[in-house]
Short mmCIF file of C-alpha atoms in Angstrom, two decimals:
data_model
loop_
_atom_site.label_atom_id
_atom_site.label_comp_id
_atom_site.label_asym_id
_atom_site.label_seq_id
_atom_site.Cartn_x
_atom_site.Cartn_y
_atom_site.Cartn_z
CA MET A 1 0.37 0.31 -0.18
CA ALA A 2 0.51 4.04 -0.91
CA GLY A 3 3.44 5.48 1.66
CA VAL A 4 5.18 2.07 3.54
CA ASN A 5 8.28 1.66 0.89
CA GLY A 6 8.50 5.61 0.46
CA ASP A 7 12.21 6.85 -0.43
CA ARG A 8 13.13 8.98 2.91
CA LYS A 9 16.61 9.47 1.97
CA GLY A 10 18.45 12.64 3.14
CA LYS A 11 16.39 11.74 6.70
CA LYS A 12 18.22 9.98 9.82
CA ASP A 13 16.86 6.75 10.52
CA ASP A 14 13.72 7.95 12.38
CA ASN A 15 13.07 3.87 13.88
CA GLY A 16 10.65 3.85 11.09
CA ILE A 17 8.30 6.24 13.14
CA GLY A 18 7.99 8.15 10.64
CA THR A 19 7.77 6.01 7.89
CA ALA A 20 4.86 4.69 10.36
CA ILE A 21 2.74 8.23 10.14
CA ASP A 22 3.98 8.19 6.40
CA PHE A 23 1.90 5.07 6.15
CA MET A 24 -1.57 6.22 8.37
CA LEU A 25 -1.14 9.95 6.42
CA SER A 26 -2.12 7.62 2.43
CA ASN A 27 -5.11 4.99 3.71
CA ALA A 28 -6.53 6.99 5.89
CA LYS A 29 -8.36 8.25 3.04
CA LEU A 30 -9.57 3.58 3.23
CA VAL A 31 -11.12 4.20 6.33
CA LEU A 32 -12.60 7.47 7.19
CA GLY A 33 -13.31 8.46 4.01
CA VAL A 34 -11.77 11.62 2.18
CA GLY A 35 -12.84 14.30 3.96
CA GLY A 36 -11.27 12.50 7.19
CA ALA A 37 -8.36 11.49 5.30
CA ALA A 38 -8.59 15.77 4.91
CA MET A 39 -8.58 16.90 8.12
CA LEU A 40 -6.47 14.06 9.49
CA GLY A 41 -3.43 15.13 7.46
CA ILE A 42 -4.26 18.77 7.86
CA ALA A 43 -4.04 18.31 12.40
CA THR A 44 -0.69 15.75 11.53
CA LEU A 45 0.66 17.34 8.71
CA ALA A 46 2.28 20.16 11.95
CA VAL A 47 3.46 16.97 13.84
CA LYS A 48 5.43 15.55 11.38
CA ARG A 49 7.01 18.68 10.07
CA MET A 50 7.76 18.72 13.81
CA TYR A 51 9.35 15.71 13.92
CA ASP A 52 10.72 15.78 10.59
CA ARG A 53 12.65 19.00 11.09
CA ALA A 54 13.89 17.42 14.53
CA ILE A 55 15.13 14.44 13.33
CA SER A 56 16.47 15.91 10.26
CA ALA A 57 18.20 19.17 11.14
CA PRO A 58 21.93 19.31 10.54
CA THR A 59 24.35 18.66 13.12
CA SER A 60 25.33 22.42 12.71
CA PRO A 61 23.94 25.12 11.40
CA THR A 62 25.88 26.19 9.15
CA LYS A 63 25.28 22.70 6.73
CA MET A 64 22.77 24.47 5.06
CA GLU A 65 22.10 23.00 1.04
CA GLN A 66 23.28 25.07 -1.84
CA GLY A 67 21.09 28.39 -1.72
CA GLY A 68 20.23 28.39 2.02
CA LYS A 69 17.50 26.12 0.87
CA ARG A 70 16.74 23.36 4.10
CA SER A 71 16.67 20.08 3.45
CA TRP A 72 13.83 19.39 6.42
CA GLU A 73 11.79 21.33 4.57
CA GLU A 74 7.69 20.62 4.56
CA PRO A 75 7.36 17.51 3.21
CA ALA A 76 4.24 17.35 0.57
CA TRP A 77 1.61 14.65 1.61
CA MET A 78 -1.80 14.76 -0.09
CA GLY A 79 -1.68 11.49 -1.80
CA SER A 80 -3.39 10.44 -5.41
CA SER A 81 -5.34 7.36 -5.36
CA PRO A 82 -9.53 7.72 -5.60
CA ARG A 83 -11.21 9.76 -3.64
CA VAL A 84 -14.96 8.92 -1.91
CA LEU A 85 -16.06 11.81 0.14
CA ASN A 86 -17.71 10.83 3.31
CA HIS A 87 -20.80 12.38 3.42
CA ASP A 88 -20.94 12.36 7.09
CA MET A 89 -17.90 13.90 6.93
CA LYS A 90 -19.65 17.54 5.03
CA SER A 91 -19.71 19.29 8.48
CA THR A 92 -16.64 18.74 9.24
CA VAL A 93 -14.75 19.97 5.70
CA SER A 94 -17.35 22.99 5.73
CA ARG A 95 -16.86 24.43 9.44
CA SER A 96 -13.04 23.89 8.50
CA LEU A 97 -13.00 25.48 5.35
CA GLN A 98 -14.67 28.83 7.54
CA SER A 99 -11.11 28.96 8.36
CA LEU A 100 -9.47 29.58 5.14
CA PRO A 101 -8.13 33.38 3.79
CA THR A 102 -10.72 34.46 1.83
CA SER A 103 -11.35 37.58 2.79
CA SER A 104 -10.19 40.44 -0.17
CA HIS A 105 -9.24 43.32 2.54
CA ALA A 106 -7.31 40.82 4.02
CA PHE A 107 -4.96 40.07 1.43
CA GLU A 108 -5.12 42.65 -1.17
CA PRO A 109 -1.57 43.21 -2.88
CA ASP A 110 -1.50 47.07 -1.23
CA CYS A 111 -2.05 45.15 1.77
CA LEU A 112 0.58 42.44 1.17
CA ARG A 113 3.41 44.51 -0.03
CA ARG A 114 3.25 46.78 2.97
CA ALA A 115 3.13 43.55 5.66
CA VAL A 116 6.12 42.62 3.66
CA GLY A 117 7.72 45.89 3.56
CA ARG A 118 6.48 46.34 7.02
CA ALA A 119 8.58 43.14 7.70
CA ALA A 120 11.72 43.69 5.78
CA VAL A 121 12.20 46.70 7.52
CA GLY A 122 12.09 45.63 10.98
CA GLY A 123 8.55 46.98 11.54
CA SER A 124 6.38 44.87 13.83
CA GLY A 125 3.02 45.37 12.50
CA ALA A 126 3.65 42.67 11.15
CA THR A 127 3.58 38.60 12.28
CA GLN A 128 5.76 36.35 11.09
CA SER A 129 2.28 34.45 10.29
CA ASP A 130 1.25 38.06 8.07
CA LEU A 131 4.38 38.25 6.04
CA MET A 132 3.48 34.84 5.09
CA ARG A 133 0.44 34.39 3.72
CA ALA A 134 1.14 38.33 2.18
CA ARG A 135 4.26 36.36 0.32
CA MET A 136 1.84 32.93 -0.54
CA ARG A 137 -0.01 35.73 -2.18
CA LEU A 138 1.78 37.72 -3.94
CA SER A 139 3.28 34.31 -5.23
CA LEU A 140 -0.23 33.00 -5.75
CA GLN A 141 -0.47 35.61 -7.79
CA GLU A 142 2.45 35.54 -10.18
CA HIS A 143 1.69 32.14 -10.47
CA LEU A 144 -1.63 32.85 -12.18
CA TRP A 145 -0.23 35.60 -14.31
CA GLU A 146 2.82 33.40 -15.47
CA PHE A 147 -0.15 30.36 -15.94
CA TYR A 148 -2.54 32.51 -17.31
CA GLN A 149 0.40 33.64 -20.61
CA CYS A 150 1.75 30.45 -21.07
CA ASN A 151 -0.71 28.15 -20.69
CA VAL A 152 -4.62 29.86 -20.69
CA ASN A 153 -3.63 32.09 -23.99
CA ILE A 154 -4.23 31.05 -27.91
CA PRO A 155 -2.20 32.89 -29.92
CA ALA A 156 -4.41 34.54 -32.22
CA GLU A 157 -3.13 32.80 -35.18
CA GLU A 158 -4.51 29.67 -34.35
CA GLN A 159 -7.50 31.10 -33.33
CA ALA A 160 -7.76 32.60 -36.60
CA VAL A 161 -6.71 29.15 -38.47
CA ALA A 162 -9.05 27.64 -36.95
CA ARG A 163 -11.73 30.06 -37.55
CA ARG A 164 -11.33 29.78 -40.78
CA ALA A 165 -11.42 25.85 -41.03
CA ALA A 166 -14.70 26.08 -39.30
CA LEU A 167 -16.01 28.25 -41.40
CA ASP A 168 -14.59 26.53 -44.54
CA ILE A 169 -18.03 23.34 -43.00
CA CYS A 170 -19.85 25.79 -42.32
CA ALA A 171 -19.69 26.61 -45.71
CA GLU A 172 -19.81 23.42 -47.72
CA LEU A 173 -22.77 22.26 -45.01
CA ARG A 174 -24.92 24.93 -46.19
CA VAL A 175 -24.07 24.33 -49.63
CA PHE A 176 -25.04 20.27 -49.29
CA LEU A 177 -28.53 20.77 -46.99
CA HIS A 178 -30.34 23.50 -49.38
CA ALA A 179 -28.88 21.48 -52.27
CA LYS A 180 -30.18 17.98 -50.45
CA LEU A 181 -32.58 19.30 -48.54
CA PRO A 182 -34.25 23.10 -50.55
CA ASP A 183 -37.92 22.18 -48.58
CA MET A 184 -35.79 21.84 -44.55
CA PRO A 185 -37.61 24.80 -42.60
CA LEU A 186 -33.81 26.12 -40.89
CA ARG A 187 -32.45 29.10 -40.82
CA GLU A 188 -28.86 31.14 -41.07
CA MET A 189 -26.44 28.25 -39.72
CA TYR A 190 -24.10 30.23 -37.68
CA LEU A 191 -21.11 29.26 -36.02
CA SER A 192 -20.92 29.91 -32.13
CA GLY A 193 -18.63 29.32 -28.68
CA SER A 194 -15.86 30.29 -26.63
CA LEU A 195 -14.22 30.55 -29.45
CA TYR A 196 -15.71 33.58 -30.88
CA ASP A 197 -16.54 34.76 -27.43
CA ASP A 198 -12.70 35.00 -27.12
CA LEU A 199 -13.27 32.07 -23.75
CA GLN A 200 -11.34 29.81 -25.80
CA VAL A 201 -8.28 28.21 -23.29
CA VAL A 202 -5.15 25.90 -23.79
CA THR A 203 -5.61 25.21 -27.47
CA ALA A 204 -7.94 26.59 -30.52
CA ASP A 205 -9.94 22.86 -31.20
CA HIS A 206 -13.96 23.58 -30.39
CA ALA A 207 -16.10 25.81 -32.18
CA GLN A 208 -20.86 25.06 -31.91
CA LEU A 209 -22.42 25.15 -35.97
CA MET A 210 -26.11 26.26 -34.71
CA VAL A 211 -28.85 25.09 -36.73
CA PRO A 212 -31.86 27.42 -36.56
CA LEU A 213 -35.22 24.90 -37.04
CA ILE A 214 -37.71 26.34 -37.67
CA LEU A 215 -41.29 25.48 -36.30
CA GLU A 216 -45.14 26.71 -37.15
CA LYS A 217 -46.38 29.66 -34.14
CA ASN A 218 -49.57 27.59 -34.32
CA LEU A 219 -48.25 23.67 -34.95
CA TRP A 220 -45.78 23.78 -31.87
CA SER A 221 -45.51 25.09 -28.05
CA SER A 222 -42.94 24.54 -25.66
CA ILE A 223 -43.71 23.59 -22.02
CA PRO A 224 -41.24 24.06 -18.85
CA GLY A 225 -39.57 20.68 -17.24
CA GLU A 226 -40.57 21.67 -14.75
CA ASP A 227 -44.06 21.98 -15.08
CA THR A 228 -43.86 18.00 -16.42
CA ILE A 229 -43.91 14.36 -14.47
CA MET A 230 -40.54 14.54 -15.16
CA ASN A 231 -39.73 17.43 -13.33
CA VAL A 232 -35.82 18.56 -14.92
CA PRO A 233 -35.92 22.65 -14.80
CA GLY A 234 -33.55 23.66 -17.52
CA PHE A 235 -34.40 20.91 -19.80
CA TRP A 236 -38.40 22.05 -22.06
CA LEU A 237 -40.58 19.65 -24.24
CA VAL A 238 -41.60 20.70 -27.57
CA ARG A 239 -44.84 19.51 -28.11
CA ARG A 240 -47.85 19.44 -30.62
CA GLU A 241 -50.97 20.71 -31.03
CA ASN A 242 -53.81 21.09 -32.91
CA LEU A 243 -53.90 17.95 -34.83
CA GLU A 244 -58.01 17.79 -34.91
CA TYR A 245 -57.24 21.11 -37.61
CA PHE A 246 -53.83 21.06 -39.38
CA PRO A 247 -52.65 16.88 -39.53
CA ARG A 248 -49.88 14.55 -38.88
CA ASN A 249 -48.00 15.93 -41.26
CA SER A 250 -48.91 19.46 -41.73
CA SER A 251 -45.40 20.51 -40.42
CA TYR A 252 -41.74 19.14 -41.85
CA TRP A 253 -41.36 18.42 -38.18
CA ASP A 254 -43.53 15.98 -37.70
CA ARG A 255 -41.61 13.01 -38.86
CA CYS A 256 -39.33 13.85 -35.90
CA MET A 257 -42.07 13.43 -34.02
CA VAL A 258 -42.88 10.91 -30.77
CA GLY A 259 -45.86 10.31 -28.69
CA GLY A 260 -46.33 13.88 -30.03
CA TYR A 261 -43.61 15.61 -28.38
CA LEU A 262 -40.63 17.10 -31.13
CA SER A 263 -37.34 14.69 -30.33
CA PRO A 264 -34.00 16.53 -30.54
CA LYS A 265 -32.52 12.44 -30.69
CA SER A 266 -34.69 11.95 -33.90
CA VAL A 267 -33.88 15.51 -35.03
CA LEU A 268 -30.00 14.63 -34.70
CA GLU A 269 -30.80 11.70 -36.37
CA VAL A 270 -32.34 13.04 -39.12
CA PHE A 271 -28.49 14.92 -39.60
CA ASP A 272 -26.63 12.35 -38.37
CA LYS A 273 -28.26 10.22 -41.91
CA LEU A 274 -27.66 13.49 -44.06
CA VAL A 275 -24.47 15.00 -42.72
CA ALA A 276 -22.47 11.26 -41.47
CA GLY A 277 -23.94 9.64 -43.98
CA SER A 278 -24.13 11.11 -47.09
CA ILE A 279 -21.77 13.37 -47.79
CA ASN A 280 -18.23 12.83 -49.54
CA TRP A 281 -16.30 13.97 -46.26
CA PRO A 282 -13.24 12.80 -47.62
CA ALA A 283 -13.19 14.25 -51.02
CA ILE A 284 -14.57 18.04 -49.00
CA GLY A 285 -11.53 17.12 -46.95
CA SER A 286 -9.35 16.90 -50.27
CA VAL A 287 -10.45 19.98 -51.75
CA LEU A 288 -10.04 21.44 -48.29
CA ASP A 289 -6.60 20.45 -47.83
CA TYR A 290 -7.64 18.66 -44.72
CA ILE A 291 -9.02 15.43 -43.02
CA ILE A 292 -12.88 15.18 -42.60
CA ARG A 293 -14.13 12.59 -40.01
CA PRO A 294 -17.23 12.21 -37.85
CA VAL A 295 -16.82 11.05 -34.38
CA VAL A 296 -18.22 8.19 -33.27
CA PRO A 297 -20.16 7.19 -31.29
CA SER A 298 -20.39 10.83 -30.25
CA GLU A 299 -22.93 12.52 -27.59
CA THR A 300 -24.02 15.15 -31.26
CA LEU A 301 -23.52 15.06 -34.33
CA THR A 302 -20.00 16.27 -34.66
CA LEU A 303 -16.77 16.81 -37.26
CA GLU A 304 -13.08 16.26 -36.54
CA VAL A 305 -11.12 18.29 -38.45
CA GLN A 306 -7.23 18.30 -38.88
CA TYR A 307 -6.29 21.15 -40.28
CA GLU A 308 -2.92 20.80 -40.48
CA THR A 309 -0.31 18.59 -39.48
CA ASP A 310 -0.70 18.88 -35.54
CA ARG A 311 -4.12 20.60 -34.74
CA LYS A 312 -7.42 19.40 -34.77
CA LEU A 313 -11.15 21.19 -34.64
CA TYR A 314 -14.11 19.34 -33.45
CA VAL A 315 -16.80 20.91 -34.39
CA ASP A 316 -20.84 19.95 -33.30
CA PHE A 317 -23.62 20.37 -34.99
CA LEU A 318 -26.61 22.02 -33.03
CA PRO A 319 -30.25 21.97 -34.12
CA LEU A 320 -31.62 24.57 -32.64
CA LEU A 321 -35.13 26.49 -31.18
CA VAL A 322 -35.75 29.91 -30.30
CA MET A 323 -38.88 30.04 -29.62
CA GLU A 324 -40.87 33.46 -29.10
CA ASP A 325 -39.72 34.42 -25.23
CA GLY A 326 -36.47 33.91 -26.63
CA THR A 327 -35.71 30.77 -24.62
CA SER A 328 -32.87 29.21 -26.67
CA LEU A 329 -33.36 24.94 -26.30
CA ILE A 330 -30.27 23.03 -28.48
CA ALA A 331 -30.71 19.12 -29.60
CA LYS A 332 -28.20 18.22 -26.41
CA PRO A 333 -29.65 15.15 -23.94
CA HIS A 334 -29.66 14.83 -20.66
CA ARG A 335 -26.64 13.02 -19.58
CA LEU A 336 -27.73 11.00 -17.01
CA ALA A 337 -30.88 10.23 -18.52
CA ALA A 338 -30.74 9.86 -22.20
CA GLU A 339 -33.39 7.41 -22.97
CA ARG A 340 -35.78 8.32 -20.04
CA HIS A 341 -35.48 12.16 -21.58
CA GLU A 342 -35.10 11.39 -24.37
CA ASN A 343 -38.04 14.43 -25.38
CA LEU A 344 -35.79 16.82 -23.34
CA TRP A 345 -34.27 19.86 -25.66
CA ARG A 346 -31.58 21.55 -23.59
CA GLN A 347 -32.17 25.25 -23.21
CA SER A 348 -29.21 27.00 -23.28
CA PHE A 349 -27.79 30.66 -21.23
CA ARG A 350 -24.10 30.51 -23.13
CA VAL A 351 -25.02 34.07 -25.14
CA ALA A 352 -26.83 35.40 -21.83
CA GLU A 353 -24.13 33.92 -19.41
CA THR A 354 -20.92 35.28 -21.92
CA ALA A 355 -23.16 39.05 -22.22
CA ARG A 356 -23.05 39.74 -18.51
CA LEU A 357 -19.72 38.43 -18.32
CA ARG A 358 -17.82 40.86 -20.50
CA ALA A 359 -20.58 43.26 -19.32
CA LEU A 360 -18.97 43.64 -15.23
CA ASP A 361 -15.99 42.94 -17.03
CA GLN A 362 -15.90 46.85 -18.88
CA GLU A 363 -17.36 48.12 -16.26
CA ASP A 364 -14.65 47.78 -14.03
CA GLY A 365 -12.31 46.66 -16.18
CA GLY A 366 -11.71 43.17 -14.06
CA CYS A 367 -10.42 40.15 -13.96
CA ARG A 368 -13.94 38.80 -14.22
CA CYS A 369 -13.03 37.41 -17.78
CA ALA A 370 -9.27 36.50 -17.19
CA CYS A 371 -10.02 34.32 -14.58
CA LEU A 372 -13.11 32.35 -15.85
CA LYS A 373 -10.44 30.99 -18.38
CA VAL A 374 -8.06 30.66 -15.61
CA ALA A 375 -10.13 27.84 -13.98
CA LYS A 376 -11.03 27.00 -17.70
CA ALA A 377 -7.50 25.49 -18.37
CA VAL A 378 -7.00 24.00 -15.29
CA CYS A 379 -10.42 21.54 -15.50
CA LYS A 380 -9.46 20.64 -19.07
CA LEU A 381 -5.40 19.66 -17.93
CA ASN A 382 -6.70 18.07 -14.35
CA PRO A 383 -8.18 14.95 -15.71
CA ALA A 384 -10.08 15.14 -11.98
CA LEU A 385 -11.64 19.08 -12.81
CA THR A 386 -12.51 17.56 -16.59
CA ARG A 387 -16.49 17.39 -15.46
CA LEU A 388 -16.36 21.02 -14.74
CA ASN A 389 -17.52 22.73 -17.13
CA ALA A 390 -17.87 26.05 -18.97
CA SER A 391 -21.07 27.26 -17.87
CA GLN A 392 -20.93 25.44 -13.95
CA LEU A 393 -17.72 28.07 -13.81
CA THR A 394 -19.72 30.72 -15.42
CA ASN A 395 -22.02 30.65 -12.80
CA THR A 396 -20.10 30.82 -10.31
CA ILE A 397 -18.57 34.32 -11.41
CA LEU A 398 -21.66 35.31 -11.85
CA LEU A 399 -23.02 34.31 -7.96
CA LEU A 400 -19.57 35.27 -7.34
CA CYS A 401 -20.01 39.28 -8.11
CA GLU A 402 -23.73 39.15 -6.38
CA LYS A 403 -21.39 39.39 -3.17
CA GLU A 404 -17.43 40.43 -4.32
CA GLY A 405 -16.76 43.56 -5.83
CA ASP A 406 -13.30 43.52 -6.17
CA TRP A 407 -12.69 42.44 -9.38
CA THR A 408 -9.48 44.48 -10.39
CA GLN A 409 -6.11 42.71 -11.91
CA GLU A 410 -4.48 43.35 -8.70
CA ALA A 411 -7.46 41.27 -6.96
CA LEU A 412 -7.51 37.86 -9.31
CA ALA A 413 -5.27 35.48 -6.94
CA ASP A 414 -7.99 36.48 -3.76
CA ARG A 415 -11.34 35.84 -6.30
CA PHE A 416 -9.01 33.18 -7.92
CA LEU A 417 -9.37 31.12 -4.20
CA GLN A 418 -13.07 32.69 -3.68
CA LEU A 419 -13.83 30.76 -7.46
CA LEU A 420 -12.22 26.92 -5.91
CA ARG A 421 -13.93 27.47 -2.12
CA ALA A 422 -17.74 28.80 -3.46
CA LEU A 423 -16.88 25.09 -5.80
CA VAL A 424 -16.64 23.74 -3.06
CA GLY A 425 -19.23 24.98 -0.77
CA HIS A 426 -21.69 24.05 -4.29
CA LEU A 427 -20.15 21.01 -4.21
CA GLU A 428 -20.74 20.27 -0.65
CA ALA A 429 -24.77 21.03 -0.92
CA GLY A 430 -25.01 19.17 -4.70
CA ARG A 431 -27.04 22.11 -6.25
CA LEU A 432 -25.38 25.34 -8.09
CA SER A 433 -27.85 27.36 -9.38
CA CYS A 434 -27.84 29.09 -11.92
CA ALA A 435 -27.57 32.89 -12.20
CA LEU A 436 -30.38 34.02 -14.59
CA SER A 437 -32.81 31.20 -13.72
CA PRO A 438 -32.25 29.99 -10.11
CA LYS A 439 -34.15 27.02 -10.65
CA VAL A 440 -32.03 25.14 -13.22
CA ASN A 441 -29.84 23.14 -10.94
CA LEU A 442 -26.05 22.88 -12.86
CA PHE A 443 -24.70 20.32 -11.16
CA CYS A 444 -27.81 17.80 -11.54
CA GLU A 445 -26.01 16.33 -14.42
CA LEU A 446 -23.46 15.06 -12.05
CA THR A 447 -22.80 11.53 -10.33
CA GLU A 448 -22.94 12.01 -7.30
CA HIS A 449 -18.99 9.95 -6.58
CA GLU A 450 -18.12 12.62 -9.63
CA VAL A 451 -19.81 15.52 -6.90
CA ASP A 452 -17.62 14.02 -4.47
CA GLU A 453 -14.21 14.20 -6.23
CA LEU A 454 -14.39 17.03 -7.00
CA GLY A 455 -15.09 18.39 -4.27
CA TYR A 456 -11.79 16.66 -3.11
CA THR A 457 -9.43 17.96 -5.61
CA LEU A 458 -10.53 21.37 -5.23
CA TYR A 459 -10.88 21.15 -1.63
CA CYS A 460 -7.10 20.29 -1.80
CA ALA A 461 -6.49 22.67 -3.63
CA LEU A 462 -7.44 25.56 -1.20
CA SER A 463 -4.77 24.57 -0.02
CA ASP A 464 -1.73 24.89 -2.23
CA PRO A 465 -3.26 26.63 -5.77
CA GLU A 466 0.20 26.68 -6.32
CA GLY A 467 -0.60 22.68 -7.14
CA LEU A 468 -3.27 22.60 -8.25
CA LEU A 469 -1.35 24.60 -11.26
CA ARG A 470 1.52 22.50 -11.67
CA THR A 471 0.23 19.84 -12.19
CA ALA A 472 -2.08 21.28 -15.26
CA VAL A 473 0.76 22.30 -16.82
CA GLU A 474 2.64 18.36 -16.33
CA GLN A 475 -0.62 17.19 -17.59
CA PRO A 476 0.37 15.84 -21.59
CA ASP A 477 -2.14 17.90 -24.23
CA HIS A 478 -5.64 16.37 -24.17
CA PRO A 479 -7.40 16.43 -28.12
#
């Protein structure tokens, strides 16, 4: 088991006591659960650090490593084995979060620099603890901006080439659909997604092709999911109306009707037969100098476009309904109940969420978008956090904006830590309300195990946020 044969080079013989502590920390998860392990680790770390220092301190104060670095520095104690949060420990974890420093006033960069300056000249205004926290915040601020510049931002040239490839695919599909099915009631297709909002991170590898369907107003009506027996806020049913006056086949989309409702699954199947089965993508790819192939299997209809030797773009083909009140519904199935809820259309808040986030940043020159992009990159590059999506991160930031007013560039470190802490709290509660529609729970498609795993990973990251950035950087590139 983990920790039994750990390498303890550079430390004096401790008769196995230090090894026993390592063993206890590494395997506490199996006995106490993740929440218990986290609390035990925090409590035991102080004892272990003092013991390690006592047995490993050099016999002479002059025996220092190069650069003045002591060999008995604080050891790493976070494990990496699979974790499941013990629900009985959630109240303890919640209480422990209260002691973590998150106040924007306590750690504003100017205050930190003043604290460091006072300590440097021997002033009594800052305690050793204040100095340590100040240095940690300044260090995190620097690491966040370095991570942003080196790993988050995508070069403008790469974005332009990816957009051009997506536009080429959109043009080909538009020509094909109009020629093959001229009577299909569609509005003009358009490209969307984070690639076009300057919110894509790491690589320019994803775009959405929106395909708006035209529905007859007197033949179709939308029903919110919470008003149905399924009670799923954020998803809608589109019901066929007036069948006694306008019988079946009066609407083009009656062919996609299941049980009296327009089925997004059936709509996707119609387009799948056309896009994936009828279009000669190898021939089109040779003309465009791309390699194009449908992705199978896929939750939605997705095309993989290799537009350069080492660069790929994934284009999601998304049928879209825009209702009279402006509600946008997309044909993307419920992740956990796709079969049981196959008639449900997903409500999309992305356009409104992005607009609100940008408007807030424009008002005060804030760091909201930068904070979002850093969080998206961390989640994209860290396998343990890939289940957190852009919508969940965006809404967490929007909810924080209602409580926190300081979003200046200098406050990025504080806001990033506050974002991590807020996510842990929402995961602990099992609910993240949509900022634009509070009845919608954005965590409703996560399993209990995924909620616990995400909560544990982020809880540990609060103790070592720079380690979270390092973990993301060390991960191999994702497709």
